[in-house]
């Protein structure tokens, strides 16, 4: 059997499920403190693969690198004007476009793409579903609970073990209580709370009393 040269670059993709799992493992290894459920991580990987392929990328290492950049930089890193212009340049082959965005002249673009202000969390989702929120699966109570537990764990030193059933149950109760309390607050309550926070910030900036 003769294998075309480009097939050597896509051997891992011959077993799509194993390729997804390997990419998820790479994410866990690169970002051990990043808290998300396996379902969330899998959806993000699939969304990244689809967007990478739409840019013309096909090699195993390029698809995995694309997804890892979503985690390291921002999920919408490819929407930065300079990066997007290069990835969309029809005069170049996809592999060359991909290589060029890692050149020194893109350093500023990568920095800007990595900022919180640039971040758009909707790019974690399937690109065909981003503009249609009703088509996405609802986040379950367990998803929210695990995120709450992750935030609590992130306040202390690692390593961060998986959330226990007891922690998830407590997180669900805490979340339900917080949502109920929030629903009871009136606009006046929120305004008073905002004034309180603003006053604390002003006091924090004052020099200590002599």
Short mmCIF file of C-alpha atoms in Angstrom, two decimals:
data_model
loop_
_atom_site.label_atom_id
_atom_site.label_comp_id
_atom_site.label_asym_id
_atom_site.label_seq_id
_atom_site.Cartn_x
_atom_site.Cartn_y
_atom_site.Cartn_z
CA UNK A 1 0.00 0.00 0.00
CA UNK A 2 1.31 3.44 -0.95
CA UNK A 3 0.53 6.23 1.51
CA UNK A 4 0.43 9.75 0.02
CA UNK A 5 3.02 12.05 1.64
CA UNK A 6 0.40 14.33 3.19
CA UNK A 7 -1.18 11.35 4.94
CA UNK A 8 1.87 11.01 7.17
CA UNK A 9 0.97 14.41 8.65
CA UNK A 10 -2.56 13.21 9.43
CA UNK A 11 -1.98 9.76 10.88
CA UNK A 12 -3.40 10.64 14.30
CA UNK A 13 -6.60 11.89 12.70
CA UNK A 14 -7.27 8.45 11.27
CA UNK A 15 -8.69 7.68 14.71
CA UNK A 16 -10.67 10.86 15.37
CA UNK A 17 -11.71 9.95 18.90
CA UNK A 18 -8.16 9.08 19.94
CA UNK A 19 -6.94 12.32 18.37
CA UNK A 20 -9.50 14.31 20.37
CA UNK A 21 -8.45 12.56 23.58
CA UNK A 22 -4.77 13.16 22.88
CA UNK A 23 -5.46 16.85 22.33
CA UNK A 24 -7.46 17.02 25.56
CA UNK A 25 -4.56 15.37 27.38
CA UNK A 26 -2.19 17.96 25.93
CA UNK A 27 -4.45 20.73 27.23
CA UNK A 28 -4.52 19.20 30.72
CA UNK A 29 -0.73 18.92 30.72
CA UNK A 30 -0.18 22.47 29.47
CA UNK A 31 -2.86 24.04 31.67
CA UNK A 32 -3.22 21.88 34.81
CA UNK A 33 -5.01 24.63 36.77
CA UNK A 34 -7.60 25.37 34.07
CA UNK A 35 -10.94 24.21 35.42
CA UNK A 36 -13.57 22.90 33.02
CA UNK A 37 -15.56 19.72 32.58
CA UNK A 38 -14.53 17.11 30.04
CA UNK A 39 -17.62 18.00 28.05
CA UNK A 40 -16.62 21.66 27.87
CA UNK A 41 -13.04 20.77 26.93
CA UNK A 42 -14.16 18.36 24.24
CA UNK A 43 -16.53 20.93 22.73
CA UNK A 44 -13.71 23.49 22.66
CA UNK A 45 -11.37 21.03 20.96
CA UNK A 46 -13.94 20.21 18.28
CA UNK A 47 -14.63 23.91 17.71
CA UNK A 48 -10.91 24.57 17.39
CA UNK A 49 -10.42 21.73 14.92
CA UNK A 50 -13.25 23.02 12.76
CA UNK A 51 -11.92 26.58 12.69
CA UNK A 52 -8.36 25.40 12.02
CA UNK A 53 -9.53 23.32 9.08
CA UNK A 54 -11.44 26.28 7.70
CA UNK A 55 -8.14 28.14 7.66
CA UNK A 56 -6.79 25.31 5.51
CA UNK A 57 -4.80 23.57 8.24
CA UNK A 58 -4.77 19.80 8.05
CA UNK A 59 -1.67 18.35 9.76
CA UNK A 60 -2.08 16.75 13.18
CA UNK A 61 0.45 19.05 14.83
CA UNK A 62 -1.16 22.16 13.33
CA UNK A 63 -4.64 21.28 14.56
CA UNK A 64 -3.34 20.55 18.05
CA UNK A 65 -1.25 23.73 18.05
CA UNK A 66 -4.28 25.76 17.00
CA UNK A 67 -6.34 24.46 19.93
CA UNK A 68 -3.49 24.97 22.40
CA UNK A 69 -3.19 28.58 21.20
CA UNK A 70 -6.87 29.06 21.98
CA UNK A 71 -6.04 28.19 25.58
CA UNK A 72 -2.71 29.98 25.80
CA UNK A 73 -3.68 33.21 24.01
CA UNK A 74 -7.46 33.52 23.69
CA UNK A 75 -10.12 31.41 21.97
CA UNK A 76 -10.58 34.12 19.32
CA UNK A 77 -6.88 34.77 18.69
CA UNK A 78 -7.39 34.33 14.94
CA UNK A 79 -9.74 37.32 14.88
CA UNK A 80 -6.96 39.83 15.54
CA UNK A 81 -6.83 41.98 12.38
CA UNK A 82 -3.19 41.25 11.56
CA UNK A 83 -3.44 37.53 12.27
CA UNK A 84 -6.78 37.24 10.47
CA UNK A 85 -5.42 39.05 7.42
CA UNK A 86 -2.51 36.64 7.14
CA UNK A 87 -4.59 33.51 7.71
CA UNK A 88 -7.01 34.71 5.06
CA UNK A 89 -4.40 35.64 2.43
CA UNK A 90 -5.41 33.68 -0.69
CA UNK A 91 -2.05 34.25 -2.36
CA UNK A 92 -0.27 31.91 0.06
CA UNK A 93 -0.60 28.24 0.87
CA UNK A 94 -2.22 27.46 4.22
CA UNK A 95 0.98 26.06 5.70
CA UNK A 96 2.93 29.20 4.79
CA UNK A 97 0.22 31.47 6.19
CA UNK A 98 0.32 29.52 9.43
CA UNK A 99 4.11 29.71 9.67
CA UNK A 100 4.22 33.44 9.00
CA UNK A 101 2.00 34.42 11.93
CA UNK A 102 4.76 33.22 14.25
CA UNK A 103 7.30 35.67 12.82
CA UNK A 104 8.80 38.54 14.81
CA UNK A 105 6.62 41.09 13.03
CA UNK A 106 3.58 39.52 14.69
CA UNK A 107 4.81 39.95 18.28
CA UNK A 108 2.58 42.96 18.94
CA UNK A 109 -0.39 41.20 17.39
CA UNK A 110 0.04 38.20 19.68
CA UNK A 111 0.30 40.43 22.72
CA UNK A 112 -2.88 42.30 21.79
CA UNK A 113 -4.70 39.05 21.04
CA UNK A 114 -3.80 37.71 24.49
CA UNK A 115 -5.36 40.57 26.46
CA UNK A 116 -8.55 40.21 28.44
CA UNK A 117 -10.09 43.11 26.53
CA UNK A 118 -9.71 41.20 23.27
CA UNK A 119 -11.16 37.96 24.62
CA UNK A 120 -14.46 36.66 23.24
CA UNK A 121 -15.56 33.54 25.07
CA UNK A 122 -18.15 32.66 22.42
CA UNK A 123 -15.30 31.33 20.28
CA UNK A 124 -15.07 28.29 22.53
CA UNK A 125 -18.24 27.13 20.79
CA UNK A 126 -18.76 25.50 17.43
CA UNK A 127 -18.33 28.24 14.80
CA UNK A 128 -21.61 27.20 13.17
CA UNK A 129 -23.46 27.73 16.44
CA UNK A 130 -21.88 30.94 17.75
CA UNK A 131 -24.54 33.15 16.16
CA UNK A 132 -27.37 30.90 17.31
CA UNK A 133 -27.36 30.61 21.11
CA UNK A 134 -30.53 28.50 21.08
CA UNK A 135 -28.72 25.74 19.22
CA UNK A 136 -26.10 25.22 21.93
CA UNK A 137 -26.57 22.73 24.72
CA UNK A 138 -27.55 24.33 28.04
CA UNK A 139 -24.99 24.40 30.80
CA UNK A 140 -26.01 21.96 33.52
CA UNK A 141 -26.01 22.54 37.27
CA UNK A 142 -23.03 20.19 37.50
CA UNK A 143 -21.11 22.29 34.97
CA UNK A 144 -21.70 25.43 37.01
CA UNK A 145 -20.93 23.64 40.25
CA UNK A 146 -17.59 22.34 38.98
CA UNK A 147 -16.63 25.83 37.86
CA UNK A 148 -17.49 27.19 41.31
CA UNK A 149 -15.36 24.50 42.95
CA UNK A 150 -12.54 25.29 40.54
CA UNK A 151 -12.62 28.95 41.48
CA UNK A 152 -12.42 28.05 45.16
CA UNK A 153 -9.51 25.68 44.57
CA UNK A 154 -7.68 28.29 42.51
CA UNK A 155 -7.46 30.50 45.59
CA UNK A 156 -5.04 28.08 47.21
CA UNK A 157 -1.80 26.40 46.15
CA UNK A 158 -1.89 23.52 43.67
CA UNK A 159 -2.10 20.78 42.68
CA UNK A 160 -5.83 20.92 42.04
CA UNK A 161 -7.53 17.52 42.38
CA UNK A 162 -10.85 16.78 40.68
CA UNK A 163 -13.88 18.04 42.56
CA UNK A 164 -15.42 15.53 44.95
CA UNK A 165 -19.16 14.75 44.94
CA UNK A 166 -19.44 16.53 48.29
CA UNK A 167 -17.77 19.67 46.91
CA UNK A 168 -20.03 19.64 43.86
CA UNK A 169 -23.13 19.26 46.03
CA UNK A 170 -22.04 22.13 48.27
CA UNK A 171 -21.23 24.26 45.23
CA UNK A 172 -24.70 23.64 43.80
CA UNK A 173 -26.24 24.77 47.08
CA UNK A 174 -24.00 27.85 47.24
CA UNK A 175 -24.83 28.76 43.66
CA UNK A 176 -28.58 28.32 44.17
CA UNK A 177 -28.41 30.45 47.32
CA UNK A 178 -26.44 33.18 45.57
CA UNK A 179 -28.85 33.24 42.62
CA UNK A 180 -31.85 33.43 44.95
CA UNK A 181 -30.26 36.29 46.88
CA UNK A 182 -29.45 38.10 43.65
CA UNK A 183 -33.04 37.74 42.44
CA UNK A 184 -34.34 39.38 45.62
CA UNK A 185 -32.20 42.47 45.23
CA UNK A 186 -33.80 45.60 43.84
CA UNK A 187 -32.11 48.19 41.60
CA UNK A 188 -31.76 50.37 44.70
CA UNK A 189 -29.90 47.54 46.45
CA UNK A 190 -27.47 47.22 43.56
CA UNK A 191 -26.94 50.99 43.47
CA UNK A 192 -26.21 51.05 47.19
CA UNK A 193 -23.78 48.18 46.76
CA UNK A 194 -22.01 50.02 43.94
CA UNK A 195 -21.73 53.14 46.10
CA UNK A 196 -20.25 51.06 48.91
CA UNK A 197 -17.61 49.54 46.64
CA UNK A 198 -16.77 52.96 45.17
CA UNK A 199 -16.34 54.39 48.67
CA UNK A 200 -13.99 51.58 49.62
CA UNK A 201 -11.90 52.19 46.52
CA UNK A 202 -11.67 55.90 47.33
CA UNK A 203 -10.67 55.17 50.92
CA UNK A 204 -8.07 52.66 49.73
CA UNK A 205 -6.33 55.38 47.76
CA UNK A 206 -6.14 57.84 50.66
CA UNK A 207 -2.86 58.26 52.54
CA UNK A 208 -2.84 56.80 56.06
CA UNK A 209 -3.97 59.12 58.84
CA UNK A 210 -1.20 60.70 60.91
#
